[in-house]
Coordinates of C-alpha atoms and ligand atoms in Angstrom, one line a residue:
X212 CA 0.0 0.0 -0.1
X213 CA 1.2 3.4 -1.1
X214 CA 1.7 5.3 2.2
X215 CA 1.7 9.4 2.7
X216 CA 2.2 11.7 5.3
X217 CA 0.3 15.0 5.1
X218 CA 1.6 18.5 6.3
X219 CA -0.8 21.0 7.3
X220 CA -1.2 24.3 9.0
X221 CA -5.1 25.3 8.5
X222 CA -8.4 24.4 7.6
X223 CA -7.3 21.2 5.6
X224 CA -9.7 21.4 2.8
X225 CA -7.0 19.8 0.6
X226 CA -6.5 17.1 3.1
X227 CA -10.3 16.6 3.2
X228 CA -10.1 16.0 -0.8
X229 CA -7.4 13.3 -0.2
X230 CA -9.4 11.6 2.3
X231 CA -12.2 11.6 0.0
X232 CA -10.4 10.3 -2.7
X233 CA -9.4 7.3 -0.8
X234 CA -12.8 6.7 0.6
X235 CA -14.3 6.8 -2.9
X236 CA -11.7 4.3 -4.1
X237 CA -10.2 6.6 -6.6
X238 CA -7.0 6.8 -4.6
X239 CA -5.3 3.5 -3.3
X240 CA -2.9 4.6 -0.8
X241 CA -3.1 5.2 3.0
X242 CA -2.6 8.4 5.3
X243 CA 0.0 7.4 7.9
X244 CA 0.2 10.6 9.7
X245 CA -1.0 14.2 9.4
X246 CA 1.3 16.7 11.1
X247 CA 0.3 20.3 11.7
X248 CA 2.7 23.2 12.3
X249 CA 0.1 24.8 14.6
X250 CA -2.0 23.4 17.2
X251 CA -6.0 23.5 17.2
X252 CA -6.4 23.6 13.7
X253 CA -9.3 22.1 11.9
X254 CA -7.3 20.1 9.6
X255 CA -6.4 17.9 12.7
X256 CA -10.2 17.5 13.6
X257 CA -10.6 16.1 10.0
X258 CA -7.8 13.7 10.5
X259 CA -9.0 12.4 13.9
X260 CA -12.5 12.2 12.8
X261 CA -11.1 9.4 10.4
X262 CA -9.0 7.7 13.0
X263 CA -5.9 9.1 11.1
X264 CA -2.8 9.6 13.8
X265 CA -2.0 13.2 14.3
X266 CA 0.8 15.1 15.4
X267 CA 1.7 18.6 16.1
X268 CA 5.2 20.0 15.7
X269 CA 4.7 23.5 16.9
X270 CA 6.9 25.9 14.7
X271 CA 6.6 28.2 17.8
X272 CA 8.2 25.7 20.1
X273 CA 10.6 23.8 17.5
X274 CA 11.5 26.9 15.3
X275 CA 14.4 25.7 13.1
X276 CA 14.0 22.1 14.2
X277 CA 10.3 21.9 12.9
X278 CA 11.7 20.2 9.6
X279 CA 13.8 17.6 11.4
X280 CA 11.3 16.7 14.1
X281 CA 9.0 16.0 10.8
X282 CA 11.7 13.8 9.3
X283 CA 11.9 11.9 12.6
X284 CA 8.4 11.2 12.7
X285 CA 8.1 10.4 8.7
X286 CA 11.4 8.7 8.1
X287 CA 11.0 5.2 6.8
X288 CA 7.4 5.5 7.4
X289 CA 6.0 7.0 4.1
X290 CA 6.6 6.7 0.7
X291 CA 5.3 10.4 -0.3
X292 CA 5.2 13.7 1.7
X293 CA 2.2 15.9 0.8
X294 CA 2.1 19.5 1.7
X295 CA -1.5 20.6 1.8
X296 CA -2.0 24.1 2.9
X297 CA 1.5 23.6 4.9
X298 CA 2.9 27.1 5.4
X299 CA 6.2 26.5 7.2
X300 CA 8.9 26.1 4.9
X301 CA 10.7 22.7 4.7
X302 CA 14.2 22.8 5.0
X303 CA 17.5 20.6 5.9
X304 CA 17.8 16.7 6.1
X305 CA 14.4 15.9 5.2
X306 CA 14.5 17.4 1.7
X307 CA 17.6 15.1 0.8
X308 CA 15.8 12.2 2.7
X309 CA 12.8 12.7 0.7
X310 CA 14.5 14.0 -2.5
X311 CA 11.8 14.0 -5.3
X312 CA 9.2 12.4 -2.8
X313 CA 7.6 15.6 -1.5
X314 CA 4.8 17.5 -3.3
X315 CA 3.4 20.8 -2.6
X316 CA -0.1 22.5 -4.0
X317 CA 0.4 26.2 -4.8
X318 CA -2.8 28.3 -5.5
X319 CA -1.4 30.2 -8.7
X320 CA 0.2 29.1 -12.0
X321 CA 3.9 29.0 -11.1
X322 CA 6.2 30.8 -11.5
X323 CA 3.5 33.6 -11.3
X324 CA 2.6 34.8 -7.9
X325 CA 4.7 32.1 -6.2
X326 CA 7.9 32.4 -4.0
X327 CA 8.7 33.6 -0.6
X328 CA 5.7 35.4 1.1
X329 CA 3.3 34.2 -1.5
X330 CA 0.8 32.1 0.1
X331 CA -3.0 32.1 1.1
X332 CA -5.0 35.1 0.1
X333 CA -1.9 37.3 -0.8
X334 CA -1.4 34.9 -4.0
X335 CA -5.1 36.1 -5.0
X336 CA -4.7 39.6 -4.2
X337 CA -1.6 40.0 -6.3
X338 CA -3.2 38.4 -9.1
X339 CA -6.3 40.5 -9.1
X340 CA -4.2 43.6 -8.7
X341 CA -2.3 42.7 -11.8
X342 CA -5.3 42.0 -13.9
X343 CA -4.6 38.6 -15.3
X344 CA -7.0 36.9 -17.2
X345 CA -6.2 33.5 -16.0
X346 CA -4.8 32.0 -12.8
X347 CA -5.0 28.6 -11.4
X348 CA -3.1 26.2 -9.1
X349 CA 0.0 24.0 -9.4
X350 CA 1.2 20.9 -7.8
X351 CA 5.0 20.8 -7.9
X352 CA 7.8 18.8 -6.3
X353 CA 9.4 20.5 -3.0
X354 CA 13.0 21.4 -3.0
X355 CA 15.4 24.1 -1.2
X356 CA 13.8 26.8 -3.4
X357 CA 10.3 28.1 -2.1
X358 CA 7.8 26.9 -4.9
X359 CA 11.0 26.3 -6.9
X360 CA 10.7 22.3 -7.5
X361 CA 9.7 20.5 -10.6
X362 CA 6.0 21.3 -11.9
X363 CA 3.7 18.2 -12.0
X364 CA 0.4 19.3 -12.9
X365 CA -1.3 22.7 -13.5
X366 CA -4.9 23.7 -13.8
X367 CA -5.9 27.1 -15.4
X368 CA -9.0 28.9 -14.0
X369 CA -10.6 32.2 -15.5
X370 CA -10.3 35.7 -13.4
X371 CA -13.4 37.7 -14.1
X372 CA -13.0 41.4 -14.0
X373 CA -15.6 41.7 -11.0
X374 CA -13.7 39.0 -8.9
X375 CA -12.6 39.8 -5.6
X376 CA -9.4 38.0 -4.2
X377 CA -12.1 35.9 -2.1
X378 CA -13.9 34.9 -5.3
X379 CA -11.0 33.8 -6.8
X380 CA -9.5 31.9 -4.0
X381 CA -12.7 29.8 -3.8
X382 CA -12.9 29.2 -7.4
X383 CA -9.2 27.9 -7.4
X384 CA -9.5 26.0 -4.3
X385 CA -12.3 24.0 -6.2
X386 CA -9.8 22.9 -8.6
X387 CA -7.1 22.3 -6.0
X388 CA -9.2 19.5 -4.5
X389 CA -9.2 17.9 -8.0
X390 CA -5.4 18.3 -8.8
X391 CA -3.6 17.3 -5.4
X392 CA -5.7 13.6 -5.3
X393 CA -4.7 13.3 -9.1
X394 CA -1.1 14.2 -8.4
X395 CA -1.1 11.7 -5.6
X396 CA -2.6 9.0 -7.9
X397 CA -0.2 9.5 -10.7
X398 CA 2.8 9.1 -8.2
X399 CA 1.3 6.2 -6.3
X400 CA 1.1 4.4 -9.4
X401 CA 4.6 5.0 -10.7
X402 CA 3.4 7.3 -13.6
X403 CA 5.8 10.3 -13.0
X404 CA 9.0 10.8 -14.5
X405 CA 11.4 13.6 -13.5
X406 CA 14.2 14.6 -15.8
X407 CA 15.9 17.8 -16.7
X408 CA 14.0 19.9 -14.0
X409 CA 10.7 19.0 -15.8
X410 CA 8.1 16.1 -15.2
X411 CA 6.6 13.7 -17.8
X412 CA 3.5 11.7 -17.0
X413 CA 3.4 8.2 -18.5
X414 CA -0.2 7.4 -18.7
Ligands
GRF648 C1 -4.7 26.6 -0.2 O1 -5.3 27.6 -1.0 C2 -3.8 25.8 -0.5 O2 -3.5 26.2 -2.0 C3 -2.8 26.5 0.0 O3 -2.9 26.6 1.3 C4 -4.6 26.9 1.2 C5 -5.5 26.4 2.2 O4 -5.3 25.0 2.0 N1 -1.4 25.6 -0.1 P1 -6.3 24.2 3.2 O5 -7.8 24.4 2.8 O6 -5.7 24.2 4.6 O7 -6.0 22.8 2.6

């Protein structure tokens, strides 16, 4: 069974989409752990309601050791780490140990509106301000560069003139909930090749 660990920081709607995909038998994998860098977030309640093991690695307590503590929990336990609304930056040994086995979902078409400081509603505010006609979401591999790893999947979402940042966020979130489970499925089925900084899907 393909095993995953999911990192969260907030509401966990992307975690919920993975849980739903597993329950609907669209995704043949098991969530071995849900780890939050913040206590008391709803993502933890979502996991606990399904009997999934949860951990809190409070970034306020662990600070620069947060990534190392996450590695300690997940090393040799999972095949893939999925960042689902995780807001801390992963760094250090975990990136080496899980090279090409960590993915993240970002709510824009990377490289637009991505990189340090670009997360949550700020991404959509920047897109609205710039007047782009399309935005979207991206699943990418995680490396040392924030939002810099190989792009795996992207989904385009139209931006309407009268959209607020919240309108756009909600429209993109719906697509995130389809894209992330699809990415996990492709990887779990061994259908992704990473080469020369790009990915190829072998359907
Ligand atoms: C989502 O927009 C996701 O793209 C970003 O974090 C936001 C919240 O995600 N990474 P969730 O509802 O906590 O899964």
